[in-house]
Structures are given as structure tokens and as C-alpha cells.
Short mmCIF file of C-alpha atoms in Angstrom, two decimals:
data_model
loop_
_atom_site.label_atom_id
_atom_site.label_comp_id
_atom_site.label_asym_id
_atom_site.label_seq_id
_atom_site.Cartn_x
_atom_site.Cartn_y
_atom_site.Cartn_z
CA UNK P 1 42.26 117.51 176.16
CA UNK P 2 39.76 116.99 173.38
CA UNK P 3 38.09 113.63 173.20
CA UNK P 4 39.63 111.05 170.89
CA UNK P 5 36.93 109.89 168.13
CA UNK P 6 36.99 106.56 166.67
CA UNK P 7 38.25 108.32 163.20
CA UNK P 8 41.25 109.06 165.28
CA UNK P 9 41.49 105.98 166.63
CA UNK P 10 41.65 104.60 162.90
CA UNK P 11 44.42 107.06 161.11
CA UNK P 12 42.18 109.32 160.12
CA UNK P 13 39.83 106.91 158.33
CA UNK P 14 35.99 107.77 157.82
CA UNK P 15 34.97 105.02 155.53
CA UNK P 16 36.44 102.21 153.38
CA UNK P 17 36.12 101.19 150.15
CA UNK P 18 36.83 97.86 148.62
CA UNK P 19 38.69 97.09 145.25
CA UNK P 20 38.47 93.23 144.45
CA UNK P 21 40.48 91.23 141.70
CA UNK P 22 40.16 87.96 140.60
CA UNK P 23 42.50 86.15 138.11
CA UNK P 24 41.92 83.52 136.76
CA UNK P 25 44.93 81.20 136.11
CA UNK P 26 45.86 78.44 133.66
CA UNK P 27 47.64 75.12 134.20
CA UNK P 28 50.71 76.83 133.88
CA UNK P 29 49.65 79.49 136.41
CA UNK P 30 49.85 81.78 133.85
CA UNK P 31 46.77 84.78 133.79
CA UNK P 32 44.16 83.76 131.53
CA UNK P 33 41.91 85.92 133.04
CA UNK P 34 41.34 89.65 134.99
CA UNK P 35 38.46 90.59 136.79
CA UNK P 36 38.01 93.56 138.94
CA UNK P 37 35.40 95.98 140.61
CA UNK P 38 35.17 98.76 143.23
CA UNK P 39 32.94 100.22 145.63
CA UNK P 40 31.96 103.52 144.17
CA UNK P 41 33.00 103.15 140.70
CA UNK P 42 30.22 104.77 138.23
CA UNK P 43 29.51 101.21 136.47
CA UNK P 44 28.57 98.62 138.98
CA UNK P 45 29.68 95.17 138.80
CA UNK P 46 32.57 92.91 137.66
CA UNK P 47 34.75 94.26 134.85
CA UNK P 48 36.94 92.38 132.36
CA UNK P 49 40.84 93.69 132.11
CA UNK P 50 43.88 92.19 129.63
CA UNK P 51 46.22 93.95 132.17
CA UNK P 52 47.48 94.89 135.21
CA UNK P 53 50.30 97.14 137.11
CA UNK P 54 50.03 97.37 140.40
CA UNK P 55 52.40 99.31 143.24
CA UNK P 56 52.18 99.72 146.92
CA UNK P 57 54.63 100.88 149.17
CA UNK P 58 56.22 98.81 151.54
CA UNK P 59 56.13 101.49 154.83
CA UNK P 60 59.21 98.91 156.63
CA UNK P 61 61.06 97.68 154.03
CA UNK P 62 61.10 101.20 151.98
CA UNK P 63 60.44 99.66 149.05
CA UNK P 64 57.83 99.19 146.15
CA UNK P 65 55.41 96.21 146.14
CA UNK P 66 54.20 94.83 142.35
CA UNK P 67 52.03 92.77 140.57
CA UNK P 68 52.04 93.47 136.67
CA UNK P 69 49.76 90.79 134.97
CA UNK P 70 48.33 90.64 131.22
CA UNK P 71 46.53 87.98 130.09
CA UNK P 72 47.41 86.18 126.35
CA UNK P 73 44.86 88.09 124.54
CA UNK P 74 46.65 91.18 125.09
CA UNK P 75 48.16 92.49 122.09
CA UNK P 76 51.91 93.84 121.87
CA UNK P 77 49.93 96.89 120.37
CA UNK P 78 47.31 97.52 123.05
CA UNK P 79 50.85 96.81 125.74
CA UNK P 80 52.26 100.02 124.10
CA UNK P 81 48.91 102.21 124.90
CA UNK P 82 48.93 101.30 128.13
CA UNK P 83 52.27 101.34 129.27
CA UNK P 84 52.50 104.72 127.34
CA UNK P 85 49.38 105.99 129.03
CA UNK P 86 50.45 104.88 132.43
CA UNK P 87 53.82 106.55 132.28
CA UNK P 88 51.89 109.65 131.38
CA UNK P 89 49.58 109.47 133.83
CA UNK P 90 52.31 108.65 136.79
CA UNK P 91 53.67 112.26 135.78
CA UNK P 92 50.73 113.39 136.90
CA UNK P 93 50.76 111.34 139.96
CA UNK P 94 54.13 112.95 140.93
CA UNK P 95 53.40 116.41 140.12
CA UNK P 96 50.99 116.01 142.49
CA UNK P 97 52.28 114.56 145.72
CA UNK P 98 55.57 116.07 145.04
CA UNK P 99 54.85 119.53 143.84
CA UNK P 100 57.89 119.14 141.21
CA UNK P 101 56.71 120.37 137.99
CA UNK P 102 60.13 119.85 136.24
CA UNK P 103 60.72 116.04 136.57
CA UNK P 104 56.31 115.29 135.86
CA UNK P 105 57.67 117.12 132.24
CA UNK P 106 60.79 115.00 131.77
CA UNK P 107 58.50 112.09 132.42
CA UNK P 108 55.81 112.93 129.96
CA UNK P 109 58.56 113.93 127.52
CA UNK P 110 59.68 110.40 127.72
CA UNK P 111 56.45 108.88 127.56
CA UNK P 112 55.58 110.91 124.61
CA UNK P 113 59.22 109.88 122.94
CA UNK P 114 57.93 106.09 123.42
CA UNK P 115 54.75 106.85 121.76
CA UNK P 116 56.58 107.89 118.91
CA UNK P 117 58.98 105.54 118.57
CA UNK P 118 55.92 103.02 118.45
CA UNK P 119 53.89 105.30 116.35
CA UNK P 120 51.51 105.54 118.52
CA UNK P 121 49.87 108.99 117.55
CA UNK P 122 47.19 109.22 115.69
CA UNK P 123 47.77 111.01 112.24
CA UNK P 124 44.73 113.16 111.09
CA UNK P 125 44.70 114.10 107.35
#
């Protein structure tokens, strides 16, 4: 029987990285501020954010954990890019881990239809 190494003995795990985010809150514990940063990411050091979605999966209870945050300053405007660009982008994330081509498309159809619907495409002349 091979010898069990302490990656084993952690899932598989080699290293860890750290992602840390601070909000700042207002009287009304609303977010008046978003901070983040991340071992490994290409520009060191705290970084301002308007918003925030954030998912994990529950392993026991099956289900989806989430924190979506925006501060005041964001603007309904800059809301539709992002939500627009995240839908996109979670196509990309299924396709991926699911291998299903045909639903990623339906979902980037859709986000495309919102980004129309809020004009969102640039128009070149």
C-alpha cells in the first residue's frame, strides 16, 4: 500500500490561497463600502468594489449560499453591466464543469437579450 502524503491527508490540497473582504457598513447596516484582495492576484493590495455576488455550495444542505452587496454609489447603469456580464460569464462557468454546450448558449442568449433590452451595446458609426 503506497504511503499516504499529507496532500492526501488534506483532499488533495497543495497550497492555499486567501481572498479577504471587508465591508464597510453604515448606521443602517447598509454597505457603504467593498474592499477586497487575493493572494496571487497580478495587482497587489486592497481593491475598491461597488458590488458583490457571491455563491458557495452548501455540500449538506444541497443548496446555494449568497451574499450580493452594492454599495450606494453604484449606478442602476453600471448594475446592468455587471449583472449582464456575470450571466455571461456563468455560461461559461457551466459549459465548463458540465460539458453542456446547449444550455451555456441559451444562457448567453438571454444575457445578450438583457443587454439589449437595456441598450447596453455599444453602437459604432
Amino acid at each position: 500500500m503506497p504511503a499516504v502524503t499529507e496532500k492526501d491527508q488534506n483532499n488533495g490540497v497543495a497550497i492555499t490561497n486567501q481572498i479577504i473582504i471587508n465591508v464597510g457598513l453604515n448606521s443602517q447596516k447598509l454597505p457603504v463600502q467593498i474592499k477586497w484582495q487575493a493572494d496571487g492576484h497580478p495587482i497587489p493590495g486592497e481593491k475598491d468594489a461597488k458590488a458583490m455576488l457571491m455563491a458557495l455550495w452548501d455540500e449538506q444542505q444541497k443548496t446555494s449560499l449568497r451574499i450580493d452587496l452594492w454599495t450606494k454609489e453604484m449606478q442602476v447603469r453600471e448594475m446592468q453591466h455587471f449583472i449582464f456580464q456575470t450571466v455571461y460569464t456563468m455560461a461559461d462557468t457551466l459549459q465548463k464543469a458540465t460539458n453542456d454546450p446547449e444550455t451555456a448558449a441559451e444562457m448567453r442568449e438571454f444575457a445578450n437579450n438583457m443587454a439589449k433590452k437595456w441598450d447596453l451595446f455599444v453602437k459604432r458609426t
